[in-house]
Amino acid sequence: MKPVRSLARVMLSGIFVVSGARNLRNPERLVQAAEPVTGKVAPLIRNVHPRIPTDTVSLIRANAATQLVGGLMLATGRFTRPAALVLAGSLIPTTAAGHAFWNNDDPAARNNNQVHFLKNLGLLGGLLLAAADTEGKPGLRWRAGHRIDHSRRSVTRAVRTARRDAKIAVRSAAAARRIPG
């Protein structure tokens, strides 16, 4: 299954690496489409930290850099689960800004944006699967539950042993009192 996972991750990451590099070099071409989304996000970012740049070009570049780095991490198999989650998060504003088909009056543009919206929805699903993929290893939930069960059994065993040892000590003390010295 390892070669299939590796190939699938490379295939899934390709769009993010290519578009991330392209948008990092030339963010100006996306400004008009991105402004409705960045206009809503910028005040939230300013609330987090007022020194973070919130102009549209900077936000496009930040998203592009995130997609480029996340795509490379996913493709190379480094921190794949966090990379997939970050890419999924970056895909949401990209899709909302670039493919808002519900705002198109032209039927051809509406259809084109709807196709791209659904494509991005499919990419989001693939990223969520990649984020959930433990590569056949137990996930954190299973490991935590297994560790709790193991600890519970260890405590039960320790209590049983302590009780047995206490009974033996009581019997030994009682026997020692019966034997004349």
PDB file of C-alpha atoms in Angstrom:
ATOM      1  CA  MET A   1       0.000   0.000   0.000  1.00  0.00           C
ATOM      2  CA  LYS A   2       2.992   2.334   0.570  1.00  0.00           C
ATOM      3  CA  PRO A   3       3.667   2.986  -3.149  1.00  0.00           C
ATOM      4  CA  VAL A   4      -0.015   3.746  -3.732  1.00  0.00           C
ATOM      5  CA  ARG A   5      -0.103   6.208  -0.823  1.00  0.00           C
ATOM      6  CA  SER A   6       3.090   7.893  -1.975  1.00  0.00           C
ATOM      7  CA  LEU A   7       1.890   8.216  -5.557  1.00  0.00           C
ATOM      8  CA  ALA A   8      -1.534   9.469  -4.474  1.00  0.00           C
ATOM      9  CA  ARG A   9       0.020  12.130  -2.246  1.00  0.00           C
ATOM     10  CA  VAL A  10       2.286  13.326  -5.064  1.00  0.00           C
ATOM     11  CA  MET A  11      -0.683  13.481  -7.438  1.00  0.00           C
ATOM     12  CA  LEU A  12      -2.813  15.329  -4.878  1.00  0.00           C
ATOM     13  CA  SER A  13      -0.075  17.830  -4.066  1.00  0.00           C
ATOM     14  CA  GLY A  14       0.746  18.759  -7.676  1.00  0.00           C
ATOM     15  CA  ILE A  15      -1.953  21.393  -8.047  1.00  0.00           C
ATOM     16  CA  PHE A  16      -0.887  23.088  -4.813  1.00  0.00           C
ATOM     17  CA  VAL A  17       2.805  23.177  -5.704  1.00  0.00           C
ATOM     18  CA  VAL A  18       2.197  24.543  -9.210  1.00  0.00           C
ATOM     19  CA  SER A  19      -0.500  27.091  -8.318  1.00  0.00           C
ATOM     20  CA  GLY A  20       1.319  28.092  -5.128  1.00  0.00           C
ATOM     21  CA  ALA A  21       4.507  28.862  -7.072  1.00  0.00           C
ATOM     22  CA  ARG A  22       2.568  30.672  -9.796  1.00  0.00           C
ATOM     23  CA  ASN A  23       0.553  32.783  -7.358  1.00  0.00           C
ATOM     24  CA  LEU A  24       3.612  33.583  -5.265  1.00  0.00           C
ATOM     25  CA  ARG A  25       5.346  35.029  -8.334  1.00  0.00           C
ATOM     26  CA  ASN A  26       2.329  36.867  -9.724  1.00  0.00           C
ATOM     27  CA  PRO A  27      -0.307  37.615  -7.050  1.00  0.00           C
ATOM     28  CA  GLU A  28      -1.593  40.747  -8.786  1.00  0.00           C
ATOM     29  CA  ARG A  29      -3.625  38.734 -11.286  1.00  0.00           C
ATOM     30  CA  LEU A  30      -5.803  37.417  -8.415  1.00  0.00           C
ATOM     31  CA  VAL A  31      -6.387  40.688  -6.549  1.00  0.00           C
ATOM     32  CA  GLN A  32      -9.788  41.499  -8.074  1.00  0.00           C
ATOM     33  CA  ALA A  33     -11.221  38.030  -7.372  1.00  0.00           C
ATOM     34  CA  ALA A  34      -9.682  37.820  -3.889  1.00  0.00           C
ATOM     35  CA  GLU A  35     -10.727  41.243  -2.568  1.00  0.00           C
ATOM     36  CA  PRO A  36     -14.255  40.213  -1.467  1.00  0.00           C
ATOM     37  CA  VAL A  37     -12.778  37.439   0.692  1.00  0.00           C
ATOM     38  CA  THR A  38      -9.719  39.344   1.943  1.00  0.00           C
ATOM     39  CA  GLY A  39     -11.941  42.284   2.839  1.00  0.00           C
ATOM     40  CA  LYS A  40     -13.836  40.033   5.260  1.00  0.00           C
ATOM     41  CA  VAL A  41     -10.737  38.250   6.595  1.00  0.00           C
ATOM     42  CA  ALA A  42      -8.490  41.308   7.080  1.00  0.00           C
ATOM     43  CA  PRO A  43     -10.326  42.692  10.161  1.00  0.00           C
ATOM     44  CA  LEU A  44     -10.153  39.283  11.830  1.00  0.00           C
ATOM     45  CA  ILE A  45      -6.411  39.109  11.195  1.00  0.00           C
ATOM     46  CA  ARG A  46      -5.935  42.654  12.548  1.00  0.00           C
ATOM     47  CA  ASN A  47      -7.722  41.564  15.737  1.00  0.00           C
ATOM     48  CA  VAL A  48      -5.222  38.737  16.155  1.00  0.00           C
ATOM     49  CA  HIS A  49      -2.190  40.963  15.632  1.00  0.00           C
ATOM     50  CA  PRO A  50      -2.255  44.487  14.199  1.00  0.00           C
ATOM     51  CA  ARG A  51       1.230  44.218  12.623  1.00  0.00           C
ATOM     52  CA  ILE A  52       0.355  41.327  10.301  1.00  0.00           C
ATOM     53  CA  PRO A  53      -0.028  42.659   6.749  1.00  0.00           C
ATOM     54  CA  THR A  54      -3.644  42.450   5.622  1.00  0.00           C
ATOM     55  CA  ASP A  55      -3.496  43.930   2.146  1.00  0.00           C
ATOM     56  CA  THR A  56      -4.844  41.646  -0.564  1.00  0.00           C
ATOM     57  CA  VAL A  57      -1.491  41.023  -2.292  1.00  0.00           C
ATOM     58  CA  SER A  58       0.172  39.991   0.990  1.00  0.00           C
ATOM     59  CA  LEU A  59      -2.679  37.635   1.850  1.00  0.00           C
ATOM     60  CA  ILE A  60      -2.550  36.078  -1.626  1.00  0.00           C
ATOM     61  CA  ARG A  61       1.211  35.594  -1.248  1.00  0.00           C
ATOM     62  CA  ALA A  62       0.787  34.061   2.224  1.00  0.00           C
ATOM     63  CA  ASN A  63      -1.822  31.631   0.891  1.00  0.00           C
ATOM     64  CA  ALA A  64       0.383  30.810  -2.103  1.00  0.00           C
ATOM     65  CA  ALA A  65       3.420  30.174   0.117  1.00  0.00           C
ATOM     66  CA  THR A  66       1.277  27.994   2.377  1.00  0.00           C
ATOM     67  CA  GLN A  67       0.089  25.959  -0.598  1.00  0.00           C
ATOM     68  CA  LEU A  68       3.596  25.638  -2.045  1.00  0.00           C
ATOM     69  CA  VAL A  69       5.194  24.501   1.214  1.00  0.00           C
ATOM     70  CA  GLY A  70       2.234  22.307   2.194  1.00  0.00           C
ATOM     71  CA  GLY A  71       2.189  20.718  -1.259  1.00  0.00           C
ATOM     72  CA  LEU A  72       5.921  19.963  -1.082  1.00  0.00           C
ATOM     73  CA  MET A  73       5.535  18.476   2.395  1.00  0.00           C
ATOM     74  CA  LEU A  74       2.658  16.299   1.237  1.00  0.00           C
ATOM     75  CA  ALA A  75       4.537  15.187  -1.892  1.00  0.00           C
ATOM     76  CA  THR A  76       7.720  14.292  -0.007  1.00  0.00           C
ATOM     77  CA  GLY A  77       5.905  12.471   2.791  1.00  0.00           C
ATOM     78  CA  ARG A  78       7.039  14.893   5.517  1.00  0.00           C
ATOM     79  CA  PHE A  79       4.392  15.753   8.114  1.00  0.00           C
ATOM     80  CA  THR A  80       1.749  14.588   5.682  1.00  0.00           C
ATOM     81  CA  ARG A  81      -1.222  14.750   8.023  1.00  0.00           C
ATOM     82  CA  PRO A  82      -0.614  18.328   9.236  1.00  0.00           C
ATOM     83  CA  ALA A  83       0.291  19.383   5.674  1.00  0.00           C
ATOM     84  CA  ALA A  84      -2.993  17.978   4.380  1.00  0.00           C
ATOM     85  CA  LEU A  85      -4.937  19.871   7.057  1.00  0.00           C
ATOM     86  CA  VAL A  86      -3.128  23.125   6.266  1.00  0.00           C
ATOM     87  CA  LEU A  87      -3.776  22.657   2.552  1.00  0.00           C
ATOM     88  CA  ALA A  88      -7.450  21.962   3.251  1.00  0.00           C
ATOM     89  CA  GLY A  89      -7.631  25.181   5.245  1.00  0.00           C
ATOM     90  CA  SER A  90      -5.953  27.168   2.473  1.00  0.00           C
ATOM     91  CA  LEU A  91      -8.284  25.705  -0.137  1.00  0.00           C
ATOM     92  CA  ILE A  92     -11.400  27.180   1.478  1.00  0.00           C
ATOM     93  CA  PRO A  93     -10.640  30.878   0.871  1.00  0.00           C
ATOM     94  CA  THR A  94      -9.151  30.026  -2.522  1.00  0.00           C
ATOM     95  CA  THR A  95     -12.370  28.333  -3.584  1.00  0.00           C
ATOM     96  CA  ALA A  96     -14.619  31.010  -2.108  1.00  0.00           C
ATOM     97  CA  ALA A  97     -12.668  33.791  -3.843  1.00  0.00           C
ATOM     98  CA  GLY A  98     -11.925  32.151  -7.160  1.00  0.00           C
ATOM     99  CA  HIS A  99     -14.961  30.041  -7.930  1.00  0.00           C
ATOM    100  CA  ALA A 100     -18.052  31.745  -6.507  1.00  0.00           C
ATOM    101  CA  PHE A 101     -20.264  30.430  -9.312  1.00  0.00           C
ATOM    102  CA  TRP A 102     -23.395  31.708  -7.579  1.00  0.00           C
ATOM    103  CA  ASN A 103     -22.287  35.282  -8.371  1.00  0.00           C
ATOM    104  CA  ASN A 104     -21.968  34.736 -12.145  1.00  0.00           C
ATOM    105  CA  ASP A 105     -24.663  36.009 -14.514  1.00  0.00           C
ATOM    106  CA  ASP A 106     -23.032  34.566 -17.632  1.00  0.00           C
ATOM    107  CA  PRO A 107     -24.071  30.890 -17.997  1.00  0.00           C
ATOM    108  CA  ALA A 108     -20.691  29.839 -19.449  1.00  0.00           C
ATOM    109  CA  ALA A 109     -18.724  31.527 -16.643  1.00  0.00           C
ATOM    110  CA  ARG A 110     -21.173  30.123 -14.084  1.00  0.00           C
ATOM    111  CA  ASN A 111     -20.721  26.597 -15.447  1.00  0.00           C
ATOM    112  CA  ASN A 112     -16.914  26.947 -15.552  1.00  0.00           C
ATOM    113  CA  ASN A 113     -16.751  28.215 -11.966  1.00  0.00           C
ATOM    114  CA  GLN A 114     -19.159  25.514 -10.805  1.00  0.00           C
ATOM    115  CA  VAL A 115     -16.907  22.829 -12.297  1.00  0.00           C
ATOM    116  CA  HIS A 116     -13.853  24.340 -10.579  1.00  0.00           C
ATOM    117  CA  PHE A 117     -15.780  24.693  -7.317  1.00  0.00           C
ATOM    118  CA  LEU A 118     -16.712  20.997  -7.421  1.00  0.00           C
ATOM    119  CA  LYS A 119     -13.128  20.070  -8.364  1.00  0.00           C
ATOM    120  CA  ASN A 120     -11.880  21.949  -5.309  1.00  0.00           C
ATOM    121  CA  LEU A 121     -14.521  20.235  -3.213  1.00  0.00           C
ATOM    122  CA  GLY A 122     -13.113  16.906  -4.423  1.00  0.00           C
ATOM    123  CA  LEU A 123      -9.577  18.068  -3.592  1.00  0.00           C
ATOM    124  CA  LEU A 124     -10.812  19.019  -0.127  1.00  0.00           C
ATOM    125  CA  GLY A 125     -12.187  15.500   0.309  1.00  0.00           C
ATOM    126  CA  GLY A 126      -8.868  13.997  -0.778  1.00  0.00           C
ATOM    127  CA  LEU A 127      -6.993  16.237   1.650  1.00  0.00           C
ATOM    128  CA  LEU A 128      -9.290  15.232   4.500  1.00  0.00           C
ATOM    129  CA  LEU A 129      -8.637  11.575   3.683  1.00  0.00           C
ATOM    130  CA  ALA A 130      -4.890  12.263   3.623  1.00  0.00           C
ATOM    131  CA  ALA A 131      -5.168  14.051   6.964  1.00  0.00           C
ATOM    132  CA  ALA A 132      -6.969  11.060   8.487  1.00  0.00           C
ATOM    133  CA  ASP A 133      -4.636   8.452   6.968  1.00  0.00           C
ATOM    134  CA  THR A 134      -2.443   6.837   9.616  1.00  0.00           C
ATOM    135  CA  GLU A 135      -0.662   4.675   7.021  1.00  0.00           C
ATOM    136  CA  GLY A 136      -1.899   1.515   8.679  1.00  0.00           C
ATOM    137  CA  LYS A 137      -0.496   2.522  12.063  1.00  0.00           C
ATOM    138  CA  PRO A 138      -2.819   3.016  15.005  1.00  0.00           C
ATOM    139  CA  GLY A 139      -4.160   6.541  15.336  1.00  0.00           C
ATOM    140  CA  LEU A 140      -3.885   8.732  18.414  1.00  0.00           C
ATOM    141  CA  ARG A 141      -7.373   7.809  19.588  1.00  0.00           C
ATOM    142  CA  TRP A 142      -6.610   4.077  19.491  1.00  0.00           C
ATOM    143  CA  ARG A 143      -3.188   4.533  21.078  1.00  0.00           C
ATOM    144  CA  ALA A 144      -4.615   6.655  23.892  1.00  0.00           C
ATOM    145  CA  GLY A 145      -7.386   4.127  24.539  1.00  0.00           C
ATOM    146  CA  HIS A 146      -4.921   1.253  24.392  1.00  0.00           C
ATOM    147  CA  ARG A 147      -2.579   3.048  26.818  1.00  0.00           C
ATOM    148  CA  ILE A 148      -5.487   3.703  29.213  1.00  0.00           C
ATOM    149  CA  ASP A 149      -6.537   0.023  29.078  1.00  0.00           C
ATOM    150  CA  HIS A 150      -2.929  -1.053  29.622  1.00  0.00           C
ATOM    151  CA  SER A 151      -2.618   1.303  32.609  1.00  0.00           C
ATOM    152  CA  ARG A 152      -5.925   0.081  34.041  1.00  0.00           C
ATOM    153  CA  ARG A 153      -4.769  -3.544  33.784  1.00  0.00           C
ATOM    154  CA  SER A 154      -1.426  -2.640  35.393  1.00  0.00           C
ATOM    155  CA  VAL A 155      -3.159  -0.928  38.318  1.00  0.00           C
ATOM    156  CA  THR A 156      -5.535  -3.879  38.761  1.00  0.00           C
ATOM    157  CA  ARG A 157      -2.562  -6.263  38.740  1.00  0.00           C
ATOM    158  CA  ALA A 158      -0.669  -4.104  41.257  1.00  0.00           C
ATOM    159  CA  VAL A 159      -3.688  -3.963  43.576  1.00  0.00           C
ATOM    160  CA  ARG A 160      -4.144  -7.736  43.330  1.00  0.00           C
ATOM    161  CA  THR A 161      -0.443  -8.295  44.078  1.00  0.00           C
ATOM    162  CA  ALA A 162      -0.526  -5.858  47.013  1.00  0.00           C
ATOM    163  CA  ARG A 163      -3.570  -7.605  48.488  1.00  0.00           C
ATOM    164  CA  ARG A 164      -1.949 -11.020  48.063  1.00  0.00           C
ATOM    165  CA  ASP A 165       1.299  -9.772  49.628  1.00  0.00           C
ATOM    166  CA  ALA A 166      -0.651  -8.206  52.507  1.00  0.00           C
ATOM    167  CA  LYS A 167      -2.485 -11.505  53.142  1.00  0.00           C
ATOM    168  CA  ILE A 168       0.824 -13.381  53.090  1.00  0.00           C
ATOM    169  CA  ALA A 169       2.356 -10.850  55.491  1.00  0.00           C
ATOM    170  CA  VAL A 170      -0.635 -11.165  57.851  1.00  0.00           C
ATOM    171  CA  ARG A 171      -0.420 -14.970  57.765  1.00  0.00           C
ATOM    172  CA  SER A 172       3.343 -14.870  58.334  1.00  0.00           C
ATOM    173  CA  ALA A 173       2.933 -12.511  61.270  1.00  0.00           C
ATOM    174  CA  ALA A 174       0.194 -14.707  62.751  1.00  0.00           C
ATOM    175  CA  ALA A 175       2.325 -17.821  62.280  1.00  0.00           C
ATOM    176  CA  ALA A 176       5.339 -16.092  63.854  1.00  0.00           C
ATOM    177  CA  ARG A 177       3.233 -15.252  66.922  1.00  0.00           C
ATOM    178  CA  ARG A 178       2.175 -18.921  67.275  1.00  0.00           C
ATOM    179  CA  ILE A 179       5.696 -20.311  67.153  1.00  0.00           C
ATOM    180  CA  PRO A 180       7.361 -20.097  70.547  1.00  0.00           C
ATOM    181  CA  GLY A 181      10.642 -18.270  70.307  1.00  0.00           C
TER     182      GLY A 181
END
